[in-house]
mmCIF file of C-alpha atoms in Angstrom:
data_model
loop_
_atom_site.group_PDB
_atom_site.id
_atom_site.type_symbol
_atom_site.label_atom_id
_atom_site.label_comp_id
_atom_site.label_asym_id
_atom_site.label_seq_id
_atom_site.Cartn_x
_atom_site.Cartn_y
_atom_site.Cartn_z
ATOM 1 C CA MET Y 1 14.924 -26.651 46.593
ATOM 2 C CA GLY Y 2 15.584 -23.220 45.944
ATOM 3 C CA TYR Y 3 14.975 -21.285 43.510
ATOM 4 C CA ALA Y 4 18.969 -19.454 44.788
ATOM 5 C CA THR Y 5 21.759 -19.770 46.057
ATOM 6 C CA ALA Y 6 24.157 -17.584 48.516
ATOM 7 C CA ALA Y 7 26.008 -16.969 46.025
ATOM 8 C CA ASP Y 8 23.261 -15.716 44.434
ATOM 9 C CA TYR Y 9 22.257 -13.197 46.590
ATOM 10 C CA THR Y 10 25.637 -11.986 46.618
ATOM 11 C CA ALA Y 11 25.539 -11.596 43.448
ATOM 12 C CA TYR Y 12 22.382 -9.325 43.348
ATOM 13 C CA THR Y 13 22.852 -7.893 46.358
ATOM 14 C CA GLY Y 14 26.402 -7.061 45.731
ATOM 15 C CA ALA Y 15 26.839 -8.853 49.387
ATOM 16 C CA ALA Y 16 27.241 -10.999 51.567
ATOM 17 C CA GLY Y 17 23.860 -12.832 53.524
ATOM 18 C CA PRO Y 18 23.328 -13.297 57.525
ATOM 19 C CA ASP Y 19 24.450 -16.365 58.552
ATOM 20 C CA ASP Y 20 21.871 -18.689 58.014
ATOM 21 C CA ILE Y 21 20.946 -17.359 54.151
ATOM 22 C CA GLU Y 22 20.561 -20.699 52.801
ATOM 23 C CA ARG Y 23 17.239 -21.157 54.664
ATOM 24 C CA ARG Y 24 16.114 -17.271 54.472
ATOM 25 C CA LEU Y 25 16.577 -18.113 50.525
ATOM 26 C CA GLU Y 26 14.481 -21.553 51.015
ATOM 27 C CA ARG Y 27 11.306 -19.199 52.368
ATOM 28 C CA ALA Y 28 11.953 -16.904 49.986
ATOM 29 C CA SER Y 29 11.519 -19.569 47.185
ATOM 30 C CA GLU Y 30 7.738 -20.480 49.222
ATOM 31 C CA ARG Y 31 6.326 -16.978 49.177
ATOM 32 C CA ILE Y 32 7.588 -16.914 45.059
ATOM 33 C CA ASP Y 33 5.999 -20.356 44.940
ATOM 34 C CA GLU Y 34 2.608 -18.175 46.090
ATOM 35 C CA LEU Y 35 3.195 -15.776 43.263
ATOM 36 C CA LEU Y 36 3.331 -17.741 40.758
ATOM 37 C CA PHE Y 37 0.322 -19.801 42.424
ATOM 38 C CA ALA Y 38 -1.268 -20.091 38.600
ATOM 39 C CA SER Y 39 1.528 -19.967 36.273
ATOM 40 C CA ILE Y 40 2.153 -21.486 33.843
ATOM 41 C CA TYR Y 41 5.417 -22.554 32.583
ATOM 42 C CA PRO Y 42 7.636 -25.280 31.858
ATOM 43 C CA THR Y 43 8.670 -27.632 34.557
ATOM 44 C CA ASP Y 44 10.579 -30.319 34.729
ATOM 45 C CA ASP Y 45 10.099 -33.460 36.613
ATOM 46 C CA SER Y 46 11.222 -31.804 39.985
ATOM 47 C CA GLY Y 47 8.548 -28.787 39.108
ATOM 48 C CA MET Y 48 11.497 -26.393 38.507
ATOM 49 C CA PRO Y 49 11.137 -24.407 35.502
ATOM 50 C CA THR Y 50 13.436 -25.563 32.378
ATOM 51 C CA ARG Y 51 13.508 -21.991 30.300
ATOM 52 C CA PRO Y 52 16.298 -20.269 31.240
ATOM 53 C CA GLU Y 53 14.816 -16.933 31.023
ATOM 54 C CA ASP Y 54 12.208 -18.174 33.708
ATOM 55 C CA ALA Y 55 14.762 -19.955 35.909
ATOM 56 C CA GLU Y 56 17.063 -16.421 36.034
ATOM 57 C CA ALA Y 57 13.846 -14.084 36.825
ATOM 58 C CA MET Y 58 12.822 -17.186 39.866
ATOM 59 C CA LYS Y 59 16.660 -16.480 40.574
ATOM 60 C CA ARG Y 60 16.126 -13.093 41.009
ATOM 61 C CA ALA Y 61 13.200 -12.759 42.343
ATOM 62 C CA THR Y 62 14.804 -15.161 45.064
ATOM 63 C CA CYS Y 63 16.720 -13.060 46.455
ATOM 64 C CA ALA Y 64 14.990 -9.798 46.446
ATOM 65 C CA GLN Y 65 12.426 -12.234 48.113
ATOM 66 C CA ALA Y 66 14.883 -12.830 50.813
ATOM 67 C CA ALA Y 67 16.626 -9.493 50.842
ATOM 68 C CA TRP Y 68 13.408 -7.049 51.478
ATOM 69 C CA THR Y 69 12.434 -9.456 54.281
ATOM 70 C CA ILE Y 70 16.099 -9.007 55.697
ATOM 71 C CA ALA Y 71 15.121 -5.219 55.264
ATOM 72 C CA VAL Y 72 11.921 -5.333 57.168
ATOM 73 C CA GLY Y 73 12.988 -7.220 59.456
ATOM 74 C CA ASP Y 74 9.724 -9.468 58.789
ATOM 75 C CA GLU Y 75 10.620 -13.196 58.399
ATOM 76 C CA PHE Y 76 7.742 -14.960 58.661
ATOM 77 C CA GLY Y 77 4.827 -11.891 58.414
ATOM 78 C CA VAL Y 78 4.004 -11.729 61.808
ATOM 79 C CA ALA Y 79 4.040 -7.372 61.844
ATOM 80 C CA ALA Y 80 1.259 -7.524 59.779
ATOM 81 C CA ALA Y 81 -1.163 -8.991 62.946
ATOM 82 C CA PHE Y 82 0.548 -6.070 65.307
ATOM 83 C CA ARG Y 83 0.101 -2.159 64.727
ATOM 84 C CA SER Y 84 2.843 -1.480 67.525
ATOM 85 C CA VAL Y 85 5.097 -3.824 69.731
ATOM 86 C CA SER Y 86 6.882 -2.657 72.291
ATOM 87 C CA ILE Y 87 9.324 -5.580 74.575
ATOM 88 C CA GLY Y 88 9.926 -3.392 77.861
ATOM 89 C CA SER Y 89 6.772 -3.886 79.803
ATOM 90 C CA VAL Y 90 5.793 -5.438 76.812
ATOM 91 C CA ARG Y 91 2.329 -4.420 74.969
ATOM 92 C CA LEU Y 92 1.156 -5.395 72.048
ATOM 93 C CA GLU Y 93 -1.389 -3.966 69.959
ATOM 94 C CA ARG Y 94 -3.318 -5.310 67.505
ATOM 95 C CA GLY Y 95 -4.248 -3.013 63.925
ATOM 96 C CA ASN Y 96 -7.660 -1.848 63.358
ATOM 97 C CA SER Y 97 -9.733 -4.634 60.618
ATOM 98 C CA GLY Y 98 -9.307 -1.288 58.758
ATOM 99 C CA ASP Y 99 -6.042 -1.078 58.629
ATOM 100 C CA ALA Y 100 -4.212 -2.350 55.034
ATOM 101 C CA PRO Y 101 -1.429 -5.223 55.934
ATOM 102 C CA LEU Y 102 1.909 -4.830 56.326
ATOM 103 C CA ALA Y 103 2.567 -5.845 52.537
ATOM 104 C CA ARG Y 104 3.913 -10.258 52.541
ATOM 105 C CA TYR Y 105 5.567 -10.046 49.182
ATOM 106 C CA SER Y 106 8.062 -8.265 48.156
ATOM 107 C CA PRO Y 107 7.109 -4.947 45.659
ATOM 108 C CA ASP Y 108 11.086 -5.975 43.094
ATOM 109 C CA ALA Y 109 9.975 -9.728 43.351
ATOM 110 C CA SER Y 110 6.301 -8.978 41.853
ATOM 111 C CA SER Y 111 8.235 -6.873 39.395
ATOM 112 C CA ILE Y 112 10.492 -9.284 38.021
ATOM 113 C CA LEU Y 113 8.427 -12.194 37.578
ATOM 114 C CA GLN Y 114 6.117 -9.109 36.223
ATOM 115 C CA ARG Y 115 8.384 -8.580 33.676
ATOM 116 C CA ALA Y 116 9.021 -11.298 32.364
ATOM 117 C CA GLY Y 117 5.977 -12.983 32.501
ATOM 118 C CA LEU Y 118 5.701 -15.167 34.936
ATOM 119 C CA LEU Y 119 3.145 -13.778 36.934
ATOM 120 C CA PRO Y 120 -1.471 -14.636 36.527
ATOM 121 C CA GLY Y 121 -3.448 -12.309 35.112
ATOM 122 C CA TYR Y 122 -5.457 -11.660 31.638
ATOM 123 C CA ILE Y 123 -4.151 -11.984 28.230
ATOM 124 C CA LEU Y 124 -5.748 -9.326 26.310
ATOM 125 C CA ASP Y 125 -5.116 -10.045 22.938
ATOM 126 C CA GLY Y 126 -8.082 -7.136 21.023
ATOM 127 C CA SER Y 127 -10.345 -10.266 19.780
ATOM 128 C CA VAL Y 128 -13.718 -10.114 20.272
ATOM 129 C CA TRP Y 129 -15.411 -12.599 21.608
#
């Protein structure tokens, strides 16, 4: 089950998505689950967030992730494997091992989850250990 619907996507972006937006939102929800891997937040029996503010952040992050993958044209993250791809006379060029891979996650999605306090990290309260 995804965190966002086609109506949520339209409200977030101000534009209707492609014909397969529901499938793309499911895929984007999978990416959000990856980002939330070690996060702690209350859920119901189906694993969905129970706090409205968490659900809202996950919905917005999912819409941002879907919009980003549509904009960059790399829904499945395969572009990271190649530095250059051509179709006419087929030319593929792998990136060097020292090249930084293309991002897999939307910067906006990460930012939304970060600001909502959902991304795992260190908690520093200033106390002495």
